[in-house]
Structures are given as C-alpha cells and as structure tokens.
C-alpha cells in the first residue's frame, strides 16, 4: 500500500505531480479562456459584489491561506484577511453579506474550522471551502466547494494536500480576477500556460532534490533551525518549520526574512542552520542581503532558489537549485525541498514519520 516507499509521507511527496494534475483536471480549458470551478456555486455577479475575503484555517491549511492572500489580492484586487480558525470563531469577526469566507481544510472535519464556517454563515456571509475529503462536514455545510482531489493523505504531516490547496487558490484567484475584471486576457493566458507545465516542473523539482538526504546529514546534530522567506515565500518558510517540528521534533521557527533584524538575529551563531527560500521575484535582492547578514554572524545558510547563477555558490553553505516557473506558482515548487528536508531529518532521527507523537491526522476536538 506504500507503493514501494518506506513511508506514506514519502509516497505522498512523490505523488504530487499526479495529485496536482488531478486538481487541474477539467478546470483549465484548452483555449485558455477561463477557469471552471464546477462546485463553487457563486455567479459572476456574486464574485463581483464581495468587498472583503476572509481565509480561515488551521495548521498547514492556514499556511496555504497565507499564500492565498497574496494570490487573491494580486490577481483579483480585493482585500483579504487571513485568520486562524480557533481565533476567528471566538472573536466576533466582522462578517456581513458583502464578505466571502473561505475555509481551507484537508480533512473537512477540523472542529475549529467547522465552527468558523458556522460562525460566518450565521452572520449572513457566503462561505465556501477548499477541501480534500469529498462529502466531509465542512464541504457539506459550505455554500460551495473546490475539491483539491489530492487523493487520500495518510501521513499525519500534510504534503500533497498542501500543494494542491495552493493550486486551488490559484484557480480561485483567477476565477475571481476574471469576474472582477482585474485580470487581462494576457495575464490569465500566461498563468494558465504555466499551470499546464506545473506537474512536470514538480517532477523536475523532485529530481533536483535527490541529494537531500546528504544535506540533512550535514545538519543532523542541529537542535534548532530558522526558515526565512519573503512575500509569497514567507508562508513557505513557516510551513518548512512546521514540517520539521512535527516529524523530527527539532525546534524550528519560520520568519519573514525582513523581520530577522527585529529579534531573531540574536539567535544566530555557528550552531544555527538557516534555510532561506530565495526566488527570483521583486524581493530576491532583499532576501539575498538577509542571507549575507546571517553569514556575517557565522550562521550556516542553506538556500533554496530558482536562480541558476553560479555566483550564488560562494554565498551560502549549501545551494539547492530548483526549476523556475511563474512567480504565482513558485510556492508549489519551493514546498517540495522543505518537505523532503523534514522527511530525511525525521528518518535520520528514527522518529515515527507517518504517526508523529501527540498528533492526529484530523483534529476533531477544539
Ligand atoms: O484537515 P485540516 O487541513 O483542517 O487540518 C489542519 C491541521 O490540523 C493540519 O494541517 C496539521 O497542521 C497537519 N499536521 C500539518 O502537517
């Protein structure tokens, strides 16, 4: 049942090209005209009418929501607020008929996320879900649903469920942007063209990570890790840190790279490996200088980048080059090395990768 893989988590990481092809199936027509989200249940007029979008979730799904905010604000130009379900549900959130609340949940059964959905609906807002499990409670109670079609995820640490959520957000942002006329034909066409190459780019990214176990060995004795990213890669830094904590029990923190000088920089010494996600977008140079600040204080830098420039080699202890794709889709690719890094650390430490201590696959109690 593990298909020859040692753990479900590894199998699920390698399933991502297929899982994402399934998320996309039937939703991007060949003529590149528009995105089709069959179960969304919202008309163009409704999509135009929203003044505010809430994205509400827990854990890894909340990280997907943080990326979703970038995508929706960029492509659909509507203000987005991201909230953790256990906060949203108890703070009397300002929701009305002009608010669209989107609940993100792999299992569709997370108690706090389900309660957040009920809270939003109780305030007359529209609420739709991004879910993996068909007919789950959250999917059933929402006004509409975008299924991620990742297939069953057995490993407690979410991997393919996360990257398919990112893809669902891209589709939704395109659909919203189209309805709200904030997206030109040209931009839509170029993102759709990039989406079509995504499964094969993921395959190439997996191939680029074949030496990840050796990288993990270099830092096998480390007790703490820092993960840094900016912009749409900041949530990926958070996710990289969460993966490492969950399955290897190594303490890790994710930070927006620009926040480093406001505190975490005090932690940096030669015992602290820092994983930096540096993609070629408008923040590349800034991330790069954050990396130099870490190096100047003796920190060990592992950089994950789509920049093929050899000049990078002398600037970090380990450079992991991955393929490049449209910036909106880069978070899908950068997630993969971080999943594999956490996986190999956990295996080296001999933990129970698929069933880490104290964690359950779906958290149905508050
Ligand atoms: O099923 P959900 O997406 O609602 O689950 C939310 C979190 O419990 C989940 O993402 C958790 O953080 C995972 N263990 C992450 O790997």
mmCIF file of C-alpha atoms and ligand atoms in Angstrom:
data_model
loop_
_atom_site.group_PDB
_atom_site.id
_atom_site.type_symbol
_atom_site.label_atom_id
_atom_site.label_comp_id
_atom_site.label_asym_id
_atom_site.label_seq_id
_atom_site.Cartn_x
_atom_site.Cartn_y
_atom_site.Cartn_z
ATOM 1 C CA UNK A 1 0.000 0.000 0.000
ATOM 2 C CA UNK A 2 3.000 2.296 0.373
ATOM 3 C CA UNK A 3 3.773 1.566 -3.267
ATOM 4 C CA UNK A 4 7.357 0.544 -2.514
ATOM 5 C CA UNK A 5 8.088 3.681 -0.482
ATOM 6 C CA UNK A 6 9.362 3.412 3.067
ATOM 7 C CA UNK A 7 6.705 5.758 4.431
ATOM 8 C CA UNK A 8 3.347 7.124 3.350
ATOM 9 C CA UNK A 9 4.781 10.614 3.652
ATOM 10 C CA UNK A 10 7.456 9.886 1.056
ATOM 11 C CA UNK A 11 4.911 8.265 -1.243
ATOM 12 C CA UNK A 12 2.647 11.286 -0.906
ATOM 13 C CA UNK A 13 5.520 13.692 -1.637
ATOM 14 C CA UNK A 14 6.278 11.783 -4.835
ATOM 15 C CA UNK A 15 2.602 11.664 -5.777
ATOM 16 C CA UNK A 16 2.464 15.434 -6.152
ATOM 17 C CA UNK A 17 2.844 15.608 -9.949
ATOM 18 C CA UNK A 18 -0.201 13.351 -10.253
ATOM 19 C CA UNK A 19 -2.149 14.974 -7.425
ATOM 20 C CA UNK A 20 -1.737 18.432 -8.945
ATOM 21 C CA UNK A 21 -2.647 17.191 -12.414
ATOM 22 C CA UNK A 22 -5.870 15.956 -10.770
ATOM 23 C CA UNK A 23 -6.505 19.331 -9.092
ATOM 24 C CA UNK A 24 -6.219 20.951 -12.518
ATOM 25 C CA UNK A 25 -8.168 18.330 -14.486
ATOM 26 C CA UNK A 26 -11.188 19.786 -16.279
ATOM 27 C CA UNK A 27 -10.669 23.208 -14.756
ATOM 28 C CA UNK A 28 -8.413 24.892 -17.320
ATOM 29 C CA UNK A 29 -9.913 24.673 -20.807
ATOM 30 C CA UNK A 30 -7.625 24.242 -23.826
ATOM 31 C CA UNK A 31 -8.466 27.600 -25.322
ATOM 32 C CA UNK A 32 -7.032 29.222 -22.174
ATOM 33 C CA UNK A 33 -10.228 31.259 -21.933
ATOM 34 C CA UNK A 34 -11.213 30.855 -18.314
ATOM 35 C CA UNK A 35 -11.097 28.695 -15.255
ATOM 36 C CA UNK A 36 -14.008 26.359 -14.500
ATOM 37 C CA UNK A 37 -14.782 25.723 -10.833
ATOM 38 C CA UNK A 38 -17.800 23.481 -11.012
ATOM 39 C CA UNK A 39 -18.737 23.299 -7.333
ATOM 40 C CA UNK A 40 -18.015 26.892 -6.326
ATOM 41 C CA UNK A 41 -21.661 27.864 -6.600
ATOM 42 C CA UNK A 42 -21.031 31.613 -6.990
ATOM 43 C CA UNK A 43 -22.136 33.656 -10.012
ATOM 44 C CA UNK A 44 -20.008 36.361 -11.640
ATOM 45 C CA UNK A 45 -22.308 38.951 -10.076
ATOM 46 C CA UNK A 46 -21.716 37.477 -6.613
ATOM 47 C CA UNK A 47 -17.964 37.292 -7.168
ATOM 48 C CA UNK A 48 -18.024 40.966 -8.156
ATOM 49 C CA UNK A 49 -20.038 42.002 -5.128
ATOM 50 C CA UNK A 50 -17.663 40.939 -2.331
ATOM 51 C CA UNK A 51 -15.908 43.751 -0.522
ATOM 52 C CA UNK A 52 -13.814 41.538 1.672
ATOM 53 C CA UNK A 53 -12.490 37.987 1.780
ATOM 54 C CA UNK A 54 -11.635 36.027 4.922
ATOM 55 C CA UNK A 55 -9.414 32.949 4.680
ATOM 56 C CA UNK A 56 -9.757 30.758 7.755
ATOM 57 C CA UNK A 57 -7.955 27.502 8.593
ATOM 58 C CA UNK A 58 -5.605 25.695 10.999
ATOM 59 C CA UNK A 59 -2.018 24.455 10.725
ATOM 60 C CA UNK A 60 -0.706 23.736 7.258
ATOM 61 C CA UNK A 61 -4.019 24.775 5.699
ATOM 62 C CA UNK A 62 -3.529 28.178 7.344
ATOM 63 C CA UNK A 63 -0.152 28.434 5.619
ATOM 64 C CA UNK A 64 -1.896 27.748 2.303
ATOM 65 C CA UNK A 65 -4.291 30.579 3.194
ATOM 66 C CA UNK A 66 -1.363 32.964 3.708
ATOM 67 C CA UNK A 67 -0.220 32.203 0.152
ATOM 68 C CA UNK A 68 -3.855 32.518 -0.959
ATOM 69 C CA UNK A 69 -3.946 36.083 0.324
ATOM 70 C CA UNK A 70 -1.065 37.035 -1.975
ATOM 71 C CA UNK A 71 -2.738 35.411 -4.951
ATOM 72 C CA UNK A 72 -6.224 36.841 -4.414
ATOM 73 C CA UNK A 73 -5.051 40.352 -3.614
ATOM 74 C CA UNK A 74 -2.676 40.345 -6.569
ATOM 75 C CA UNK A 75 -4.951 38.840 -9.198
ATOM 76 C CA UNK A 76 -8.412 39.888 -8.008
ATOM 77 C CA UNK A 77 -7.636 43.134 -6.118
ATOM 78 C CA UNK A 78 -9.984 42.510 -3.211
ATOM 79 C CA UNK A 79 -8.834 42.918 0.413
ATOM 80 C CA UNK A 80 -8.101 39.608 2.121
ATOM 81 C CA UNK A 81 -7.712 38.858 5.813
ATOM 82 C CA UNK A 82 -6.251 35.539 6.944
ATOM 83 C CA UNK A 83 -7.219 34.085 10.282
ATOM 84 C CA UNK A 84 -6.605 31.020 12.386
ATOM 85 C CA UNK A 85 -9.916 29.224 12.895
ATOM 86 C CA UNK A 86 -9.614 28.977 16.691
ATOM 87 C CA UNK A 87 -9.165 32.775 16.812
ATOM 88 C CA UNK A 88 -11.770 33.733 14.225
ATOM 89 C CA UNK A 89 -14.561 31.695 15.793
ATOM 90 C CA UNK A 90 -14.288 33.339 19.215
ATOM 91 C CA UNK A 91 -13.693 36.976 18.359
ATOM 92 C CA UNK A 92 -16.999 38.049 16.863
ATOM 93 C CA UNK A 93 -15.477 38.673 13.400
ATOM 94 C CA UNK A 94 -16.916 41.438 11.216
ATOM 95 C CA UNK A 95 -18.726 39.434 8.559
ATOM 96 C CA UNK A 96 -21.766 40.539 6.518
ATOM 97 C CA UNK A 97 -23.421 39.813 3.142
ATOM 98 C CA UNK A 98 -20.506 41.527 1.406
ATOM 99 C CA UNK A 99 -17.995 39.103 2.909
ATOM 100 C CA UNK A 100 -16.773 35.885 1.345
ATOM 101 C CA UNK A 101 -15.279 33.471 3.885
ATOM 102 C CA UNK A 102 -13.150 30.640 2.547
ATOM 103 C CA UNK A 103 -12.456 27.695 4.841
ATOM 104 C CA UNK A 104 -9.432 25.592 3.994
ATOM 105 C CA UNK A 105 -9.256 22.044 5.323
ATOM 106 C CA UNK A 106 -7.722 18.843 4.043
ATOM 107 C CA UNK A 107 -9.936 16.600 6.160
ATOM 108 C CA UNK A 108 -13.008 18.815 6.184
ATOM 109 C CA UNK A 109 -13.537 17.733 9.799
ATOM 110 C CA UNK A 110 -11.324 20.084 11.826
ATOM 111 C CA UNK A 111 -13.518 21.233 14.735
ATOM 112 C CA UNK A 112 -12.354 24.852 14.864
ATOM 113 C CA UNK A 113 -12.597 25.313 11.089
ATOM 114 C CA UNK A 114 -16.105 23.824 11.065
ATOM 115 C CA UNK A 115 -17.113 26.185 13.886
ATOM 116 C CA UNK A 116 -15.625 29.126 11.935
ATOM 117 C CA UNK A 117 -17.741 28.145 8.928
ATOM 118 C CA UNK A 118 -20.879 28.120 11.083
ATOM 119 C CA UNK A 119 -19.927 31.496 12.553
ATOM 120 C CA UNK A 120 -19.510 33.064 9.079
ATOM 121 C CA UNK A 121 -22.764 31.582 7.779
ATOM 122 C CA UNK A 122 -24.590 32.641 10.921
ATOM 123 C CA UNK A 123 -23.636 36.237 10.079
ATOM 124 C CA UNK A 124 -25.204 36.013 6.596
ATOM 125 C CA UNK A 125 -21.858 35.840 4.810
ATOM 126 C CA UNK A 126 -21.192 33.480 1.909
ATOM 127 C CA UNK A 127 -18.841 30.668 2.833
ATOM 128 C CA UNK A 128 -17.047 28.262 0.527
ATOM 129 C CA UNK A 129 -14.486 25.583 1.243
ATOM 130 C CA UNK A 130 -11.246 24.294 -0.211
ATOM 131 C CA UNK A 131 -11.338 20.663 0.875
ATOM 132 C CA UNK A 132 -9.740 17.366 0.025
ATOM 133 C CA UNK A 133 -12.218 14.899 1.524
ATOM 134 C CA UNK A 134 -15.397 14.663 -0.523
ATOM 135 C CA UNK A 135 -18.621 14.999 1.470
ATOM 136 C CA UNK A 136 -16.803 15.907 4.664
ATOM 137 C CA UNK A 137 -18.662 18.086 7.181
ATOM 138 C CA UNK A 138 -17.055 21.350 6.012
ATOM 139 C CA UNK A 139 -17.664 20.507 2.357
ATOM 140 C CA UNK A 140 -21.324 19.669 3.063
ATOM 141 C CA UNK A 141 -22.125 22.733 5.139
ATOM 142 C CA UNK A 142 -20.431 25.267 2.832
ATOM 143 C CA UNK A 143 -22.265 27.199 0.091
ATOM 144 C CA UNK A 144 -19.743 25.881 -2.411
ATOM 145 C CA UNK A 145 -16.599 23.797 -2.515
ATOM 146 C CA UNK A 146 -13.415 23.465 -4.514
ATOM 147 C CA UNK A 147 -12.152 19.935 -4.058
ATOM 148 C CA UNK A 148 -8.403 19.570 -4.242
ATOM 149 C CA UNK A 149 -8.574 15.931 -5.484
ATOM 150 C CA UNK A 150 -5.208 15.116 -3.881
ATOM 151 C CA UNK A 151 -6.367 11.561 -3.073
ATOM 152 C CA UNK A 152 -6.204 10.096 0.440
ATOM 153 C CA UNK A 153 -3.414 11.523 2.577
ATOM 154 C CA UNK A 154 -2.330 9.049 5.261
ATOM 155 C CA UNK A 155 0.825 10.673 6.644
ATOM 156 C CA UNK A 156 -0.039 12.988 9.528
ATOM 157 C CA UNK A 157 2.278 15.623 8.064
ATOM 158 C CA UNK A 158 0.422 17.259 5.232
ATOM 159 C CA UNK A 159 2.307 17.352 1.912
ATOM 160 C CA UNK A 160 0.275 16.819 -1.259
ATOM 161 C CA UNK A 161 -2.810 18.224 0.463
ATOM 162 C CA UNK A 162 -0.906 21.484 0.957
ATOM 163 C CA UNK A 163 0.429 21.900 -2.581
ATOM 164 C CA UNK A 164 -2.972 21.058 -4.068
ATOM 165 C CA UNK A 165 -4.519 23.720 -1.801
ATOM 166 C CA UNK A 166 -2.048 26.208 -3.290
ATOM 167 C CA UNK A 167 -3.196 25.205 -6.767
ATOM 168 C CA UNK A 168 -6.861 25.536 -5.745
ATOM 169 C CA UNK A 169 -6.085 29.078 -4.589
ATOM 170 C CA UNK A 170 -4.509 29.937 -7.938
ATOM 171 C CA UNK A 171 -7.618 28.710 -9.751
ATOM 172 C CA UNK A 172 -9.891 30.623 -7.393
ATOM 173 C CA UNK A 173 -7.834 33.822 -7.674
ATOM 174 C CA UNK A 174 -8.004 33.566 -11.474
ATOM 175 C CA UNK A 175 -11.770 32.996 -11.365
ATOM 176 C CA UNK A 176 -12.277 35.949 -9.015
ATOM 177 C CA UNK A 177 -9.903 38.161 -11.003
ATOM 178 C CA UNK A 178 -11.768 37.316 -14.180
ATOM 179 C CA UNK A 179 -15.191 38.080 -12.703
ATOM 180 C CA UNK A 180 -13.918 41.324 -11.182
ATOM 181 C CA UNK A 181 -12.196 42.335 -14.427
ATOM 182 C CA UNK A 182 -8.873 42.881 -12.738
ATOM 183 C CA UNK A 183 -7.125 40.301 -14.867
ATOM 184 C CA UNK A 184 -6.211 40.822 -18.518
ATOM 185 C CA UNK A 185 -6.545 38.043 -21.114
ATOM 186 C CA UNK A 186 -2.803 38.091 -21.498
ATOM 187 C CA UNK A 187 -2.055 37.588 -17.810
ATOM 188 C CA UNK A 188 -4.687 34.904 -17.469
ATOM 189 C CA UNK A 189 -3.290 33.150 -20.547
ATOM 190 C CA UNK A 190 0.265 33.207 -19.264
ATOM 191 C CA UNK A 191 -0.643 31.833 -15.819
ATOM 192 C CA UNK A 192 -2.788 29.110 -17.367
ATOM 193 C CA UNK A 193 0.075 28.185 -19.687
ATOM 194 C CA UNK A 194 2.380 27.962 -16.650
ATOM 195 C CA UNK A 195 -0.184 25.838 -14.762
ATOM 196 C CA UNK A 196 -0.089 23.303 -17.579
ATOM 197 C CA UNK A 197 3.638 22.813 -17.066
ATOM 198 C CA UNK A 198 3.326 22.527 -13.279
ATOM 199 C CA UNK A 199 3.146 18.705 -12.944
ATOM 200 C CA UNK A 200 6.318 18.253 -14.999
ATOM 201 C CA UNK A 201 8.085 21.073 -13.123
ATOM 202 C CA UNK A 202 7.240 19.282 -9.878
ATOM 203 C CA UNK A 203 8.759 16.134 -11.309
ATOM 204 C CA UNK A 204 11.912 18.100 -12.127
ATOM 205 C CA UNK A 205 11.942 19.604 -8.622
ATOM 206 C CA UNK A 206 11.745 16.134 -7.069
ATOM 207 C CA UNK A 207 14.700 15.117 -9.253
ATOM 208 C CA UNK A 208 16.625 18.224 -8.164
ATOM 209 C CA UNK A 209 16.214 17.091 -4.529
ATOM 210 C CA UNK A 210 17.810 13.674 -4.949
ATOM 211 C CA UNK A 211 20.703 14.576 -2.631
ATOM 212 C CA UNK A 212 18.504 15.874 0.160
ATOM 213 C CA UNK A 213 19.452 13.054 2.494
ATOM 214 C CA UNK A 214 23.115 14.135 2.284
ATOM 215 C CA UNK A 215 22.127 17.713 3.084
ATOM 216 C CA UNK A 216 20.141 16.507 6.093
ATOM 217 C CA UNK A 217 23.192 14.538 7.289
ATOM 218 C CA UNK A 218 25.317 17.703 7.372
ATOM 219 C CA UNK A 219 22.964 19.241 9.930
ATOM 220 C CA UNK A 220 21.826 16.083 11.695
ATOM 221 C CA UNK A 221 23.115 17.305 15.077
ATOM 222 C CA UNK A 222 21.434 20.716 14.973
ATOM 223 C CA UNK A 223 18.882 21.371 17.697
ATOM 224 C CA UNK A 224 17.291 24.491 16.218
ATOM 225 C CA UNK A 225 16.549 25.763 12.732
ATOM 226 C CA UNK A 226 15.419 29.050 11.265
ATOM 227 C CA UNK A 227 13.465 29.277 7.993
ATOM 228 C CA UNK A 228 13.294 32.585 6.142
ATOM 229 C CA UNK A 229 11.355 33.830 3.132
ATOM 230 C CA UNK A 230 9.693 36.996 1.902
ATOM 231 C CA UNK A 231 6.442 37.760 0.139
ATOM 232 C CA UNK A 232 4.723 34.648 -1.179
ATOM 233 C CA UNK A 233 7.631 32.555 0.156
ATOM 234 C CA UNK A 234 7.191 33.681 3.746
ATOM 235 C CA UNK A 235 4.328 31.208 4.339
ATOM 236 C CA UNK A 236 6.514 28.503 2.786
ATOM 237 C CA UNK A 237 9.185 29.294 5.404
ATOM 238 C CA UNK A 238 6.511 28.835 8.103
ATOM 239 C CA UNK A 239 5.443 25.558 6.529
ATOM 240 C CA UNK A 240 9.049 24.314 6.293
ATOM 241 C CA UNK A 241 9.488 24.991 10.010
ATOM 242 C CA UNK A 242 6.193 23.286 10.918
ATOM 243 C CA UNK A 243 7.083 20.168 8.900
ATOM 244 C CA UNK A 244 10.432 19.904 10.659
ATOM 245 C CA UNK A 245 8.882 20.334 14.131
ATOM 246 C CA UNK A 246 6.086 17.864 13.511
ATOM 247 C CA UNK A 247 8.030 14.877 12.319
ATOM 248 C CA UNK A 248 11.636 15.292 13.501
ATOM 249 C CA UNK A 249 10.849 17.068 16.808
ATOM 250 C CA UNK A 250 13.602 19.583 16.053
ATOM 251 C CA UNK A 251 12.774 23.096 17.186
ATOM 252 C CA UNK A 252 12.284 25.356 14.178
ATOM 253 C CA UNK A 253 10.911 28.806 13.519
ATOM 254 C CA UNK A 254 9.770 30.404 10.316
ATOM 255 C CA UNK A 255 10.094 34.157 9.869
ATOM 256 C CA UNK A 256 9.565 36.745 7.177
ATOM 257 C CA UNK A 257 13.202 37.499 6.311
ATOM 258 C CA UNK A 258 12.721 41.235 6.833
ATOM 259 C CA UNK A 259 11.733 40.644 10.476
ATOM 260 C CA UNK A 260 15.026 38.959 11.312
ATOM 261 C CA UNK A 261 16.713 42.147 12.461
ATOM 262 C CA UNK A 262 13.835 42.801 14.878
ATOM 263 C CA UNK A 263 14.779 39.955 17.185
ATOM 264 C CA UNK A 264 15.626 36.515 15.801
ATOM 265 C CA UNK A 265 19.026 37.716 14.566
ATOM 266 C CA UNK A 266 20.142 37.449 18.196
ATOM 267 C CA UNK A 267 19.860 33.660 17.879
ATOM 268 C CA UNK A 268 22.341 33.384 15.058
ATOM 269 C CA UNK A 269 25.662 31.684 15.710
ATOM 270 C CA UNK A 270 27.604 28.883 14.074
ATOM 271 C CA UNK A 271 25.266 26.299 15.616
ATOM 272 C CA UNK A 272 22.167 27.581 13.847
ATOM 273 C CA UNK A 273 21.356 26.410 10.332
ATOM 274 C CA UNK A 274 19.186 28.889 8.452
ATOM 275 C CA UNK A 275 17.139 27.716 5.481
ATOM 276 C CA UNK A 276 16.468 30.593 3.096
ATOM 277 C CA UNK A 277 13.913 30.468 0.300
ATOM 278 C CA UNK A 278 15.092 32.934 -2.354
ATOM 279 C CA UNK A 279 13.126 33.030 -5.593
ATOM 280 C CA UNK A 280 13.671 35.390 -8.492
ATOM 281 C CA UNK A 281 10.987 37.966 -7.861
ATOM 282 C CA UNK A 282 10.975 41.567 -6.678
ATOM 283 C CA UNK A 283 12.248 40.568 -3.222
ATOM 284 C CA UNK A 284 15.179 38.458 -4.419
ATOM 285 C CA UNK A 285 17.857 41.076 -3.724
ATOM 286 C CA UNK A 286 16.434 41.754 -0.286
ATOM 287 C CA UNK A 287 16.375 38.082 0.663
ATOM 288 C CA UNK A 288 19.907 37.859 -0.613
ATOM 289 C CA UNK A 289 21.102 40.605 1.701
ATOM 290 C CA UNK A 290 19.300 38.928 4.645
ATOM 291 C CA UNK A 291 21.302 35.829 3.771
ATOM 292 C CA UNK A 292 24.519 37.808 3.946
ATOM 293 C CA UNK A 293 23.534 39.159 7.353
ATOM 294 C CA UNK A 294 23.179 35.578 8.581
ATOM 295 C CA UNK A 295 26.518 34.549 7.106
ATOM 296 C CA UNK A 296 28.264 37.572 8.602
ATOM 297 C CA UNK A 297 27.239 36.264 12.048
ATOM 298 C CA UNK A 298 28.511 32.765 11.432
ATOM 299 C CA UNK A 299 25.108 31.197 10.623
ATOM 300 C CA UNK A 300 25.033 28.231 8.251
ATOM 301 C CA UNK A 301 22.913 29.025 5.202
ATOM 302 C CA UNK A 302 21.048 26.518 3.074
ATOM 303 C CA UNK A 303 19.426 28.330 0.163
ATOM 304 C CA UNK A 304 16.600 27.016 -1.984
ATOM 305 C CA UNK A 305 16.460 29.001 -5.183
ATOM 306 C CA UNK A 306 15.422 29.039 -8.816
ATOM 307 C CA UNK A 307 18.409 31.244 -9.599
ATOM 308 C CA UNK A 308 20.914 29.243 -11.627
ATOM 309 C CA UNK A 309 23.684 31.839 -11.275
ATOM 310 C CA UNK A 310 26.943 30.182 -10.211
ATOM 311 C CA UNK A 311 27.801 33.320 -8.262
ATOM 312 C CA UNK A 312 25.403 32.124 -5.555
ATOM 313 C CA UNK A 313 27.624 29.180 -4.693
ATOM 314 C CA UNK A 314 30.111 31.162 -2.628
ATOM 315 C CA UNK A 315 27.326 32.966 -0.789
ATOM 316 C CA UNK A 316 25.741 30.032 1.002
ATOM 317 C CA UNK A 317 26.924 26.798 2.600
ATOM 318 C CA UNK A 318 24.502 24.728 0.565
ATOM 319 C CA UNK A 319 22.754 25.868 -2.619
ATOM 320 C CA UNK A 320 19.803 23.790 -3.773
ATOM 321 C CA UNK A 321 18.792 24.880 -7.281
ATOM 322 C CA UNK A 322 15.239 24.063 -8.350
ATOM 323 C CA UNK A 323 13.325 24.814 -11.578
ATOM 324 C CA UNK A 324 11.704 28.153 -12.269
ATOM 325 C CA UNK A 325 8.064 28.885 -13.100
ATOM 326 C CA UNK A 326 5.725 31.918 -12.990
ATOM 327 C CA UNK A 327 6.103 33.594 -9.582
ATOM 328 C CA UNK A 328 2.469 32.815 -8.623
ATOM 329 C CA UNK A 329 3.311 29.107 -8.825
ATOM 330 C CA UNK A 330 6.784 29.172 -7.255
ATOM 331 C CA UNK A 331 5.470 28.383 -3.717
ATOM 332 C CA UNK A 332 4.354 24.972 -5.014
ATOM 333 C CA UNK A 333 7.899 24.181 -6.130
ATOM 334 C CA UNK A 334 9.714 25.562 -3.086
ATOM 335 C CA UNK A 335 7.489 23.490 -0.754
ATOM 336 C CA UNK A 336 8.937 20.272 -2.101
ATOM 337 C CA UNK A 337 12.573 20.538 -0.926
ATOM 338 C CA UNK A 338 11.314 21.593 2.510
ATOM 339 C CA UNK A 339 9.058 18.535 2.743
ATOM 340 C CA UNK A 340 11.967 16.292 1.800
ATOM 341 C CA UNK A 341 14.358 18.018 4.177
ATOM 342 C CA UNK A 342 11.969 17.421 7.103
ATOM 343 C CA UNK A 343 11.413 13.852 5.960
ATOM 344 C CA UNK A 344 15.114 12.979 5.880
ATOM 345 C CA UNK A 345 15.771 14.592 9.259
ATOM 346 C CA UNK A 346 12.977 12.532 10.753
ATOM 347 C CA UNK A 347 14.312 9.325 9.233
ATOM 348 C CA UNK A 348 17.829 10.131 10.500
ATOM 349 C CA UNK A 349 16.426 10.700 13.976
ATOM 350 C CA UNK A 350 14.426 7.496 13.845
ATOM 351 C CA UNK A 351 11.038 9.052 14.611
ATOM 352 C CA UNK A 352 7.698 7.619 13.583
ATOM 353 C CA UNK A 353 7.410 9.644 10.393
ATOM 354 C CA UNK A 354 3.805 8.839 9.489
ATOM 355 C CA UNK A 355 2.449 8.897 13.045
ATOM 356 C CA UNK A 356 4.437 11.508 14.971
ATOM 357 C CA UNK A 357 3.895 11.664 18.717
ATOM 358 C CA UNK A 358 0.994 13.698 20.111
ATOM 359 C CA UNK A 359 -0.511 14.417 16.675
ATOM 360 C CA UNK A 360 -3.674 13.187 14.968
ATOM 361 C CA UNK A 361 -4.477 13.341 11.271
ATOM 362 C CA UNK A 362 -7.644 15.236 11.885
ATOM 363 C CA UNK A 363 -8.282 17.356 14.947
ATOM 364 C CA UNK A 364 -11.971 16.973 15.673
ATOM 365 C CA UNK A 365 -11.824 18.414 19.178
ATOM 366 C CA UNK A 366 -11.209 22.065 19.959
HETATM 367 O O1 LIG B 1 -7.579 18.758 7.864
HETATM 368 P P1 LIG B 1 -7.121 20.182 8.065
HETATM 369 O O2 LIG B 1 -6.475 20.753 6.838
HETATM 370 O O3 LIG B 1 -8.246 21.067 8.547
HETATM 371 O O4 LIG B 1 -6.048 20.125 9.191
HETATM 372 C C1 LIG B 1 -5.465 21.291 9.718
HETATM 373 C C2 LIG B 1 -4.248 20.961 10.562
HETATM 374 O O5 LIG B 1 -4.595 20.158 11.663
HETATM 375 C C3 LIG B 1 -3.163 20.248 9.742
HETATM 376 O O6 LIG B 1 -2.794 20.971 8.608
HETATM 377 C C4 LIG B 1 -1.926 19.989 10.604
HETATM 378 O O7 LIG B 1 -1.269 21.200 10.891
HETATM 379 C C5 LIG B 1 -1.005 18.988 9.889
HETATM 380 N N1 LIG B 1 -0.492 18.028 10.817
HETATM 381 C C6 LIG B 1 0.118 19.644 9.156
HETATM 382 O O8 LIG B 1 1.092 18.789 8.676
#
